Amino acid sequence: MNKKKSSFSTQGQRADIGELEIYRILGNRYADAVGPFVFLDHIVPKTQTKVNKTGTGAHPHRGIATLTYIISGEDEHFDSAGNYAMVHSGGVQWMNAGNGIIHDETLNYDSRTDSRITHAFQFWINLPAAIKAQKPAYLAIEGNEVPVKDLSEGKGWMKVIVGSFEELRSAIPDYSAQFLYHIHLEAGASFTTEFPDDVEVAAFLPLHTAILNDEHFDAGDFIEFDRNAGTIELKNENNEACDFILFGGERYKEPIVAEGPFVMNSRLEIANAYREFYNGGYGKIDYEKQRAKISGSKA
């Protein structure tokens, strides 16, 4: 099978929130979506000197699933459907916003470890029109629950955050063919995987340079590939381990209309999303009640 060719590469734009240093990777000037993925923010590794108490602030979503993958730190989640969880390093927060929800997240260093580094990714996954009309849903997945496998010959490991790979299967629901992999390669190691026709695929290099299908790319590069069937070879020629984020899926075939925190299928649906939000249709977050419910269950 032929190697897939890169279509373009680009770097993200700064989009900081409070003390968090963030780069907006997707959308970018070349692409609005990769498969069902319409958004990617990289919260870059940073030593945290003080506890973040304000988070992102309560805000609405509709028509998408948000996915926060925490490399290092702990992420506290609240939403107006009554969901609350604290997920730690290696874990995932997934929220299907469905027909409307308000949520808030606060990322801090992991209180269970000596590390004060915070590092995470947030994706938005576009939902099919039928799912956009359903009630919201939520999953909290700790790091030890994320499917992982060691690669042969001590080359590294691979985690399946969304979708499946060989015997690995994520607990996050699939509403279309989609995948999100975290691949960790030791110095000098390589890994190859293949994709069929009409699958949209992108890679992101969060921290190190790497070789992808014989092309050199820099740390911070987002790379999209052609849609022909073919393989992608990831190669780490550094003197230290290197991480790759590989994601995509089948092309989203319904119209996409995005504005602010809403991704719908028409301008009218966007207008309805705003109207229902301003009319109080998404509910409210009861921070103290949600925290107390979790504390009470541990007593």
XYZ file of C-alpha atoms in Angstrom:
299
model
C 0.000 0.000 0.000
C 1.292 3.480 -0.884
C 2.218 6.042 1.716
C -0.292 8.839 2.202
C 0.941 12.303 1.184
C 0.707 15.354 3.386
C -1.700 18.019 2.119
C -0.344 20.837 4.300
C 1.154 21.633 7.692
C 0.621 24.639 9.922
C 1.209 25.922 13.444
C -1.463 26.996 15.929
C -2.436 30.493 17.048
C -2.269 31.697 20.676
C -5.640 31.578 22.469
C -4.736 31.807 26.165
C -7.312 31.531 28.962
C -6.139 33.002 32.274
C -2.846 31.383 33.277
C -3.209 28.593 30.693
C -1.023 28.918 27.590
C -3.109 27.596 24.700
C -2.578 27.166 20.964
C -5.607 26.874 18.665
C -4.667 24.081 16.245
C -8.022 23.413 14.529
C -9.774 25.193 12.849
C -6.987 26.869 10.987
C -6.495 28.742 7.723
C -6.398 25.491 5.748
C -9.020 23.259 7.407
C -12.257 23.629 9.365
C -12.610 19.925 10.143
C -10.860 16.551 10.037
C -13.537 13.865 9.887
C -15.954 14.811 12.689
C -13.314 16.835 14.592
C -13.916 20.579 14.250
C -11.742 22.006 17.025
C -8.458 21.331 18.801
C -6.789 23.414 21.485
C -3.393 22.420 22.868
C -2.864 23.486 26.495
C 0.927 23.411 26.461
C 3.005 21.978 29.331
C 3.531 24.578 32.032
C 4.686 24.607 35.636
C 1.732 25.885 37.633
C 2.676 28.325 40.406
C -0.812 28.915 41.825
C -4.105 27.025 41.914
C -6.577 27.994 39.196
C -9.904 28.640 40.942
C -11.947 30.181 38.125
C -11.640 27.638 35.299
C -12.947 28.471 31.848
C -16.158 29.947 33.280
C -19.647 28.513 32.753
C -20.515 28.548 29.049
C -22.938 26.747 26.701
C -22.500 24.166 23.949
C -24.858 22.546 21.494
C -24.422 20.161 18.580
C -20.977 18.812 19.544
C -19.206 16.514 21.970
C -16.328 18.094 23.872
C -13.375 15.895 24.779
C -10.610 16.942 27.170
C -7.590 14.628 27.286
C -5.399 15.358 30.304
C -1.754 14.429 29.820
C -0.714 15.917 33.138
C -2.884 17.538 35.794
C -6.433 17.186 37.066
C -9.556 18.495 35.370
C -12.685 19.341 37.375
C -15.938 19.227 35.385
C -19.381 20.680 36.171
C -22.434 20.870 33.918
C -26.077 21.916 34.042
C -27.255 18.297 33.674
C -25.890 17.640 37.171
C -22.674 15.866 36.174
C -19.540 16.393 38.247
C -16.158 14.652 38.172
C -12.468 15.179 38.805
C -10.272 13.368 36.274
C -6.512 13.068 36.667
C -3.394 12.629 34.529
C -3.984 10.335 31.561
C -7.769 10.604 31.816
C -10.550 11.902 29.589
C -13.604 14.106 30.108
C -16.238 13.568 27.348
C -19.486 15.506 27.158
C -22.149 15.172 24.469
C -23.754 18.632 24.473
C -26.730 17.337 22.482
C -29.600 19.825 22.441
C -27.914 22.200 24.856
C -25.878 22.243 28.058
C -23.774 24.611 30.152
C -20.441 23.368 31.489
C -17.317 24.567 33.240
C -13.846 23.041 33.545
C -10.899 23.861 35.769
C -7.441 22.464 34.988
C -4.855 22.314 37.760
C -1.750 20.282 38.553
C -2.362 16.731 39.752
C -2.761 16.861 43.543
C -1.906 13.147 43.781
C 1.660 13.601 42.481
C 4.677 15.826 43.048
C 4.469 17.227 39.497
C 3.097 20.731 39.084
C 2.951 20.449 35.283
C -0.382 20.949 33.499
C -0.715 19.664 29.926
C -3.914 18.817 28.031
C -5.869 18.847 24.772
C -9.461 19.803 24.078
C -11.293 18.541 20.992
C -14.787 19.241 19.685
C -16.420 16.351 17.816
C -19.265 17.329 15.489
C -22.453 15.313 16.030
C -24.812 13.999 13.349
C -28.031 16.042 13.110
C -30.102 13.319 14.804
C -27.760 13.267 17.829
C -27.752 17.076 18.075
C -31.466 16.835 18.956
C -30.966 14.361 21.823
C -30.372 14.969 25.526
C -26.807 15.583 26.712
C -24.590 12.767 28.011
C -21.326 12.601 29.938
C -18.420 10.229 30.656
C -15.436 10.579 32.986
C -12.615 8.135 32.215
C -9.567 7.911 34.474
C -6.138 7.214 33.007
C -6.063 3.544 34.037
C -9.323 2.984 32.113
C -7.992 4.273 28.766
C -7.187 1.354 26.408
C -3.425 1.041 25.867
C -1.021 -1.433 24.320
C 2.748 -1.777 24.214
C 4.253 -1.692 20.744
C 6.491 -4.537 19.635
C 10.205 -4.598 20.363
C 9.947 -1.966 23.086
C 9.197 0.777 20.551
C 6.737 2.538 22.835
C 2.986 2.440 23.434
C -0.331 3.487 21.946
C -3.524 4.727 23.625
C -6.945 4.696 21.959
C -8.826 7.761 23.189
C -11.652 7.512 20.617
C -12.581 4.659 18.291
C -10.695 1.383 18.045
C -7.396 -0.133 16.955
C -6.974 -3.890 16.658
C -8.116 -5.324 20.008
C -8.408 -1.902 21.711
C -11.781 -0.154 21.953
C -12.599 3.175 23.608
C -15.653 3.505 25.867
C -16.515 6.831 24.221
C -19.536 6.437 21.889
C -18.994 6.572 18.115
C -21.689 8.333 16.101
C -19.611 7.983 12.930
C -16.324 6.330 12.004
C -13.760 8.266 14.071
C -10.482 7.746 15.900
C -8.105 9.571 18.221
C -4.800 7.901 19.058
C -1.928 8.945 21.309
C 1.261 7.212 20.126
C 4.448 7.383 22.205
C 7.668 6.322 20.450
C 11.024 5.816 22.104
C 14.173 7.342 20.576
C 14.872 5.848 17.150
C 11.558 3.962 16.972
C 8.959 3.977 14.200
C 5.331 2.909 13.840
C 3.199 2.394 10.717
C -0.566 2.145 10.351
C -2.881 2.172 7.334
C -6.144 3.865 6.387
C -8.776 3.146 3.712
C -10.069 5.557 1.052
C -12.103 8.622 2.053
C -10.855 8.732 5.631
C -9.642 12.150 6.752
C -6.482 11.952 8.870
C -4.383 14.541 10.682
C -1.380 14.365 12.989
C -0.187 16.793 15.643
C 3.295 16.979 17.143
C 2.871 18.575 20.571
C 6.476 18.669 21.801
C 9.094 17.290 19.385
C 10.179 17.192 15.769
C 9.460 13.968 13.863
C 9.461 12.285 10.466
C 6.058 11.432 8.975
C 6.116 9.529 5.681
C 9.688 10.662 5.020
C 8.944 14.365 5.611
C 10.451 16.326 8.499
C 8.030 18.310 10.676
C 8.577 20.638 13.613
C 7.237 20.586 17.151
C 3.806 22.227 17.166
C 3.025 21.218 13.571
C -0.465 20.103 12.555
C -0.315 17.929 9.440
C -3.241 16.809 7.300
C -2.984 13.958 4.782
C -4.681 13.115 1.492
C -7.847 10.983 1.408
C -6.456 8.113 -0.652
C -5.959 4.692 0.913
C -2.449 4.381 2.277
C -0.101 4.116 5.216
C 1.340 6.665 7.621
C 4.765 5.970 9.085
C 5.686 7.845 12.256
C 9.411 7.978 12.958
C 11.196 9.403 15.993
C 14.761 10.412 15.154
C 15.243 12.376 18.374
C 17.444 11.314 21.274
C 14.391 11.189 23.552
C 10.833 9.859 23.397
C 8.335 11.604 21.123
C 4.528 11.819 21.243
C 2.149 11.871 18.274
C -1.576 12.688 18.238
C -3.296 11.020 15.276
C -7.003 11.657 14.659
C -9.785 11.840 12.068
C -12.520 9.708 10.559
C -15.118 9.663 7.820
C -15.967 13.018 6.265
C -18.903 14.823 7.905
C -21.505 14.862 5.110
C -24.148 17.188 6.583
C -23.888 20.995 6.349
C -21.708 22.618 9.027
C -22.633 26.009 10.455
C -20.542 27.057 13.446
C -20.813 30.171 15.573
C -19.273 30.649 19.008
C -19.863 27.536 21.149
C -22.484 26.031 18.798
C -22.007 23.776 15.756
C -25.251 23.094 13.909
C -26.493 22.327 10.390
C -28.167 25.645 9.467
C -28.253 29.338 10.384
C -31.769 28.866 11.758
C -30.520 26.170 14.142
C -27.749 28.512 15.320
C -30.338 31.225 15.992
C -32.501 28.720 17.904
C -29.489 27.581 19.938
C -28.785 31.154 21.060
C -32.462 31.895 21.741
C -32.948 28.816 23.923
C -29.731 29.544 25.804
C -30.697 33.165 26.547
C -34.178 31.982 27.585
C -32.639 29.693 30.209
C -33.340 26.458 28.359
C -29.933 24.919 29.121
C -30.352 25.061 32.905
C -27.802 26.176 35.480
C -24.785 24.705 37.228
C -25.174 24.126 40.957
C -21.503 23.948 41.929
C -21.892 23.298 45.651
C -24.639 20.703 45.273
C -22.618 18.720 42.729
C -19.450 18.782 44.838
C -21.436 17.815 47.939
C -23.048 14.866 46.157
C -19.641 13.400 45.341
C -18.308 14.080 48.856
C -21.371 12.444 50.397
C -20.994 9.300 48.300
C -17.419 8.859 49.630
C -18.432 9.223 53.278
